[in-house]
Structure formats: C-alpha cells, structure tokens
DNA sequence: TTTACATCCTCTAGCTACTGTAGGTTCAAG
DNA sequence: CTTGAACCTACAGTAGCTAGAGGATGTAAA
C-alpha cells in the first residue's frame, strides 16, 4: 500500500495533482486509513502512469478519459483509440509547423540586433512591423 | 477615431481581449465618447499591433510588458530586448525538440495499430508501457 | 510512552490568457 | 424617430494544475 506521496514520487506527479485527478474523476477514490489518509495499490499506480504518459504525449485530460474508457472495455474496437492518437499526431504536426516558423523569425530578430540603443533595436522594430508576418491574424497555438 | 470593434478587426483581436488588455494595464485607458464608449487613435492601434505580433511569436504578456517598456524608453540599451528575444528563441527550440520526440512516438503508435480489439491495441499498450519513454518524469511543455 | 516532525488532510484562491454570457445603453443609418 | 448593430459593465468559466492556510495523522527515535 502506497501513500499519496510515494505514488507521487513513483509517477513524477505532484501530490496536489493526484488529488485534483481524483476530484475530476480521472482517478478513482482510493481506500483510506482509519485516520483518513489515502492508500493506493498497483492498479492505481498503473492508471496514474498511463495518465502521466499520455499527458507527456500532449493528450488532453478529456482525450485521456476516452482512452481510459477504451482500455477499461477490452472488447471495443481499437479504431477509436487509433483515431484519438491520429488526432493528437495531427495537432502535434500543426504545432511543429508553427513553431518552426516562429524560430525562423526569432532567429532573424536576434541575429540582426547590433547592440546599440533601443531606438534602433531590430527586435522591437520587427515586432512593430507586421509586414513580414507569417500569416496575418493567425491564432497562436500554444 | 476608431471604435473598439474596428480596432479589434484591424488587429485580429477579440473585443473582450482588448478590454482585458486594458484591465491588466497592457493597453492604456482610451478616450471615451459622451456616452462612455471607447475611442482609439493610431498610437493605440500601433501598440495593440505590437502586442498581437509579439503574442503570435509566443511571447508571454509579461515579456511583452518588458518589451513595451523598453520601446517606451528609447535611450535604454538594446541588449535587454535582445535578451528577451533570445530567451524566447531558446524556449521555442526546447518545445520543438519535445514535439519532435512526441511526433515520433505518436507515429509509431498510429502505424502499429492493426485495427483489432482494444485488448491488443498498440496505442493503449504504448501508453501503458513507460519503458520506451523519452525521458522519465519530464514535464510537459505545452 | 512521549515527542518530534514529516507527511497527510480539506478548503480556498490563484495562475495564464483569454472567452462567453446577461442585462442594459449608445450610436448611426434610414 | 425608430431600428438594430455595436457598445457598456460585471461576473463566471475554460485547462490543468499549483500554492497556501490551518490543522490532523503516522512513524521512528529517545
């Protein structure tokens, strides 16, 4: 039986985050000691590991909820899980494209800074000037 | 003189976002009509364009605040603006590296899915198995 | 057994950067 | 003068946590 702190360490999660996952129903309510402290078993460790791994891969908590649901029902079609992963891949690729464009522009800004006064600073100038923008009025995808 | 709606359109910003920027002190309080509606001039248009452009480049509002401050004081050294841009570039490059690793793993997941039942779904399996993880317990950088 | 102290508990608020809604007012065109 | 789009304030909500207050519990050493 693991305390919440041990579970946190084993999965690289903060204690508060585990309680938060419980609160939003992503983790089940665990058993408690007489004094009311949470105690976890291997099933919870596995589930939390799954969640954290998926988070590292950029899946949203909603997507993870779907994936956990699929994984809880082994008879269901694999196609759904595949679709979720594909959606995720697509998003990742879109972000990559954006970030690459940003890198190019930032590099240009940095390399053209000559180190004088801000009045002739290229960094500020570039930000003031929209004409070389990637795409006008595009949303930032963080 | 521009209404807030016109300013919004010209800069690709939502009206509420402009009011929000005013609230947090990123945009100045503009003049008002007798009836209390905001009216903007070219200075505000420039400032908001600057802010939006910087946001598109991934600068945080705090970083933008610093940049605006530098740009308001043309005597200051350009080095600070350059440092902010360099910090930003570094972050972008870190995110790129992470996302590329994610793309690799997601591609592997997706391509190995054979379309059977979830019980032998590679997507779920990969998420269950941490052994091939990029780096253990790494934070996700959104 | 007592005491120390790390860890646990709940609850609430805060973070970033917005976005949306409700309920009401103002402005410009026809 | 009327219509209706656009404006106003104020507040709540989003994701995904994170931090803090103030107090209870668990464990190990003295």
XYZ file of C-alpha atoms (C1' of nucleotides) in Angstrom:
344
model
C 0.000 0.000 0.000
C 1.367 3.329 -1.094
C 0.850 6.731 0.428
C -0.045 9.545 -1.906
C 3.467 10.949 -1.563
C 5.072 7.682 -2.643
C 2.697 7.379 -5.572
C 3.573 10.942 -6.499
C 7.290 10.203 -6.478
C 6.903 6.991 -8.471
C 4.965 8.702 -11.220
C 6.609 12.117 -11.217
C 3.365 13.794 -10.237
C 2.708 16.378 -7.571
C 0.568 15.275 -4.649
C -1.944 18.009 -5.337
C -2.218 16.891 -8.930
C -3.202 13.385 -7.853
C -5.907 14.794 -5.609
C -7.003 17.003 -8.474
C -7.291 13.975 -10.776
C -9.422 12.287 -8.153
C -11.586 15.361 -7.865
C -12.308 15.474 -11.594
C -12.938 11.742 -11.691
C -9.843 10.724 -13.625
C -8.539 8.709 -10.719
C -10.852 6.580 -8.548
C -11.395 7.329 -4.870
C -8.806 5.193 -3.124
C -9.060 3.363 0.188
C -8.317 5.285 3.353
C -6.638 4.552 6.659
C -8.581 4.899 9.893
C -7.277 8.425 10.146
C -8.473 9.294 6.660
C -5.250 9.169 4.654
C -5.306 7.777 1.115
C -3.661 4.428 0.384
C -3.033 3.192 -3.141
C -2.430 -0.183 -4.759
C -0.836 -1.310 -8.025
C -3.961 -0.707 -10.095
C -3.888 2.970 -9.202
C -0.169 3.151 -9.885
C -0.739 1.725 -13.362
C -3.618 4.037 -14.056
C -1.737 7.123 -12.977
C 1.297 6.075 -15.007
C -0.947 5.751 -18.031
C -2.375 9.205 -17.411
C 1.013 10.835 -16.945
C 2.458 9.177 -20.011
C -0.457 10.332 -22.089
C -0.089 13.859 -20.679
C 3.571 13.836 -21.663
C 2.439 12.943 -25.146
C 0.224 16.020 -25.125
C -3.156 14.321 -24.799
C -5.798 16.450 -23.109
C -7.466 15.177 -19.969
C -10.631 14.644 -21.996
C -8.787 12.548 -24.536
C -7.214 10.573 -21.711
C -10.632 9.973 -20.247
C -11.699 8.448 -23.560
C -8.570 6.348 -23.768
C -9.030 5.057 -20.224
C -12.601 4.184 -21.061
C -11.474 2.224 -24.099
C -8.836 0.483 -22.083
C -11.443 -0.460 -19.475
C -13.526 -2.190 -22.146
C -11.191 -4.582 -23.966
C -13.912 -5.766 -26.314
C -14.335 -2.407 -28.023
C -12.817 -1.598 -31.348
C -9.283 -0.379 -31.439
C -10.230 2.093 -34.147
C -11.344 4.700 -31.628
C -8.052 4.704 -29.770
C -6.306 4.933 -33.093
C -8.446 7.898 -34.109
C -7.597 9.733 -30.893
C -3.908 9.140 -31.437
C -4.161 10.293 -35.043
C -5.926 13.477 -33.985
C -3.151 14.059 -31.498
C -0.489 13.463 -34.124
C -2.131 15.952 -36.423
C -2.177 18.603 -33.709
C 1.454 17.965 -32.896
C 2.384 18.378 -36.522
C 0.499 21.648 -36.762
C 2.256 22.982 -33.709
C 5.590 21.912 -35.110
C 4.982 23.834 -38.306
C 4.068 26.976 -36.376
C 6.991 26.718 -34.028
C 9.404 26.275 -36.900
C 8.152 29.473 -38.470
C 8.493 31.252 -35.136
C 12.033 30.002 -34.720
C 12.955 31.396 -38.102
C 11.564 34.793 -37.261
C 13.101 34.899 -33.787
C 16.483 33.908 -35.181
C 16.275 36.727 -37.646
C 15.424 39.166 -34.849
C 18.242 38.014 -32.625
C 20.901 37.945 -35.286
C 20.138 41.380 -36.530
C 20.486 43.031 -33.143
C 23.590 45.152 -33.223
C 23.678 46.039 -29.534
C 23.018 49.766 -29.684
C 20.144 51.674 -28.175
C 16.551 50.540 -28.186
C 15.717 53.319 -30.595
C 17.346 51.313 -33.363
C 16.780 47.837 -31.971
C 15.809 45.304 -34.574
C 13.907 43.184 -32.059
C 11.461 45.963 -31.298
C 11.352 47.025 -34.915
C 10.363 43.570 -36.081
C 7.599 43.463 -33.515
C 6.348 46.828 -34.621
C 6.272 45.757 -38.253
C 3.670 43.267 -39.324
C 4.537 43.213 -42.982
C 6.761 40.165 -42.735
C 4.258 38.272 -40.667
C 3.782 34.568 -41.258
C 0.060 34.783 -41.694
C -1.999 37.767 -40.738
C -4.272 37.350 -37.729
C -3.464 33.758 -37.141
C -4.177 32.336 -33.740
C -1.333 31.384 -31.543
C -1.385 27.701 -30.842
C 0.437 27.227 -27.599
C -11.074 57.752 -34.180
C -11.741 54.025 -34.048
C -14.347 52.130 -32.113
C -13.210 49.104 -30.180
C -14.825 46.853 -32.770
C -12.896 48.432 -35.624
C -9.660 48.207 -33.671
C -10.442 44.564 -32.993
C -10.942 43.818 -36.672
C -7.805 45.687 -37.727
C -5.627 43.747 -35.327
C -7.336 40.375 -35.389
C -8.199 40.631 -31.711
C -11.480 39.958 -29.950
C -13.179 42.962 -28.396
C -13.114 41.363 -24.974
C -9.416 40.737 -25.307
C -8.777 44.449 -25.855
C -10.778 45.290 -22.775
C -8.851 42.613 -20.927
C -5.539 44.146 -22.002
C -6.749 47.471 -20.701
C -7.761 45.886 -17.434
C -4.337 44.364 -16.847
C -2.625 47.586 -17.842
C -1.149 46.419 -21.127
C -3.221 48.901 -23.073
C -3.826 52.453 -21.802
C -7.278 53.707 -20.889
C -8.544 55.287 -24.079
C -10.696 58.368 -24.536
C -14.452 57.965 -24.310
C -17.454 59.448 -26.057
C -20.071 61.327 -24.067
C -21.984 58.076 -23.785
C -18.973 56.231 -22.408
C -17.799 54.264 -25.445
C -14.073 53.810 -26.067
C -12.439 55.618 -28.987
C -8.938 54.812 -30.169
C -6.266 56.624 -32.169
C -3.266 55.483 -34.172
C -0.993 55.191 -31.142
C -3.282 52.578 -29.652
C -3.536 50.764 -32.969
C 0.251 50.569 -33.142
C 0.561 49.415 -29.579
C -2.036 46.687 -29.966
C -0.454 45.534 -33.211
C 2.842 45.256 -31.402
C 1.232 43.227 -28.640
C -0.551 40.876 -31.023
C 2.511 40.332 -33.132
C 4.550 39.511 -30.049
C 1.829 37.119 -28.884
C 1.922 35.365 -32.245
C 5.622 34.935 -31.702
C 4.875 33.221 -28.424
C 5.961 35.981 -26.033
C 4.166 35.944 -22.709
C 2.231 39.017 -21.639
C 4.923 39.683 -19.051
C 7.634 39.576 -21.684
C 5.567 41.898 -23.834
C 5.216 44.276 -20.927
C 9.011 44.401 -20.695
C 9.351 44.934 -24.421
C 6.805 47.734 -24.407
C 8.653 49.339 -21.531
C 11.901 49.184 -23.485
C 10.231 50.579 -26.530
C 8.806 53.441 -24.438
C 12.320 54.388 -23.317
C 14.395 54.665 -26.493
C 17.543 55.560 -24.560
C 17.820 52.165 -22.884
C 20.179 49.505 -24.066
C 19.056 47.229 -26.825
C 20.686 44.332 -25.021
C 17.641 43.765 -22.850
C 15.282 43.410 -25.773
C 17.762 41.089 -27.379
C 17.968 39.009 -24.208
C 14.196 38.633 -24.122
C 14.140 37.506 -27.722
C 16.974 35.062 -27.098
C 15.170 33.611 -24.086
C 12.125 33.231 -26.260
C 14.120 31.546 -29.016
C 15.572 29.102 -26.525
C 12.102 28.182 -25.293
C 10.853 27.697 -28.825
C 13.753 25.403 -29.583
C 13.090 23.353 -26.478
C 9.454 22.980 -27.421
C 10.429 21.967 -30.915
C 12.704 19.241 -29.630
C 9.979 17.883 -27.373
C 7.334 17.989 -30.059
C 9.578 16.175 -32.495
C 10.056 13.382 -29.997
C 6.308 13.261 -29.436
C 5.651 13.084 -33.131
C 7.977 10.121 -33.424
C 6.251 8.255 -30.632
C 2.758 9.078 -31.873
C 3.640 7.980 -35.384
C 4.902 4.698 -34.045
C 1.657 4.248 -32.088
C -0.555 5.036 -35.029
C 1.305 2.975 -37.577
C 1.365 -0.114 -35.454
C -2.358 -0.147 -34.873
C -3.728 -3.102 -36.759
C -7.405 -2.328 -36.223
C -8.426 -5.187 -33.994
C -9.844 -5.003 -30.485
C -8.665 -2.658 -27.776
C -7.252 -5.626 -25.923
C -4.407 -5.733 -28.425
C -4.328 -2.072 -29.369
C -0.821 -0.715 -29.728
C -1.930 2.809 -28.851
C -3.114 1.780 -25.413
C -0.190 -0.558 -24.982
C 2.339 2.170 -25.633
C 0.624 4.411 -23.119
C 0.657 1.639 -20.551
C 4.349 0.999 -21.072
C 6.776 3.648 -19.921
C 9.925 1.764 -20.790
C 10.372 3.441 -24.153
C 9.689 6.873 -22.729
C 11.652 9.844 -23.946
C 12.757 10.934 -20.513
C 11.266 9.716 -17.297
C 9.198 12.236 -15.353
C 9.812 15.075 -17.697
C 7.418 17.962 -17.588
C 5.192 18.558 -20.485
C 5.986 21.829 -22.164
C 2.833 22.956 -23.838
C 5.489 6.277 26.216
C 6.305 10.537 24.675
C 7.806 13.666 21.464
C 9.200 15.425 17.216
C 8.366 16.203 12.614
C 7.418 14.757 8.006
C 3.552 13.894 5.669
C -1.155 13.944 5.255
C -5.979 16.198 5.241
C -9.634 19.817 3.385
C -10.650 24.080 1.578
C -9.931 28.046 -0.902
C -7.680 31.022 -4.020
C -4.531 31.873 -7.703
C -2.170 31.252 -12.170
C -2.257 32.381 -17.877
C -4.633 34.358 -21.406
C -8.388 34.782 -22.617
C -13.753 33.740 -23.850
C -18.641 33.868 -23.038
C -22.972 35.494 -21.082
C -26.529 38.521 -19.027
C -28.737 42.642 -18.866
C -28.663 47.041 -20.176
C -27.066 51.528 -23.059
C -25.434 54.160 -27.101
C -24.754 55.334 -31.831
C -25.561 55.915 -36.704
C -28.395 54.953 -40.613
C -32.775 55.198 -42.787
C -37.973 58.587 -34.615
C -37.106 54.047 -34.853
C -34.359 50.137 -35.548
C -30.634 47.201 -34.715
C -25.795 46.558 -34.510
C -22.360 47.528 -31.565
C -21.174 49.120 -27.245
C -21.035 49.034 -21.858
C -20.076 46.601 -17.033
C -19.701 42.710 -14.282
C -19.153 38.244 -13.475
C -18.357 33.249 -14.475
C -15.939 29.794 -16.858
C -12.066 27.389 -19.515
C -7.487 23.892 -18.847
C -4.518 21.950 -15.852
C -2.734 22.475 -12.409
C -0.154 24.936 -8.098
C 0.203 27.193 -3.616
C -1.137 28.318 0.945
C -3.564 28.200 5.486
C -4.551 25.718 9.367
C -4.962 21.570 11.347
C -4.732 16.092 11.822
C -2.081 11.742 11.311
C 1.637 8.426 11.118
C 6.137 6.778 12.265
C 10.507 6.476 14.292
C 13.727 7.633 17.747
C 14.653 8.791 22.725
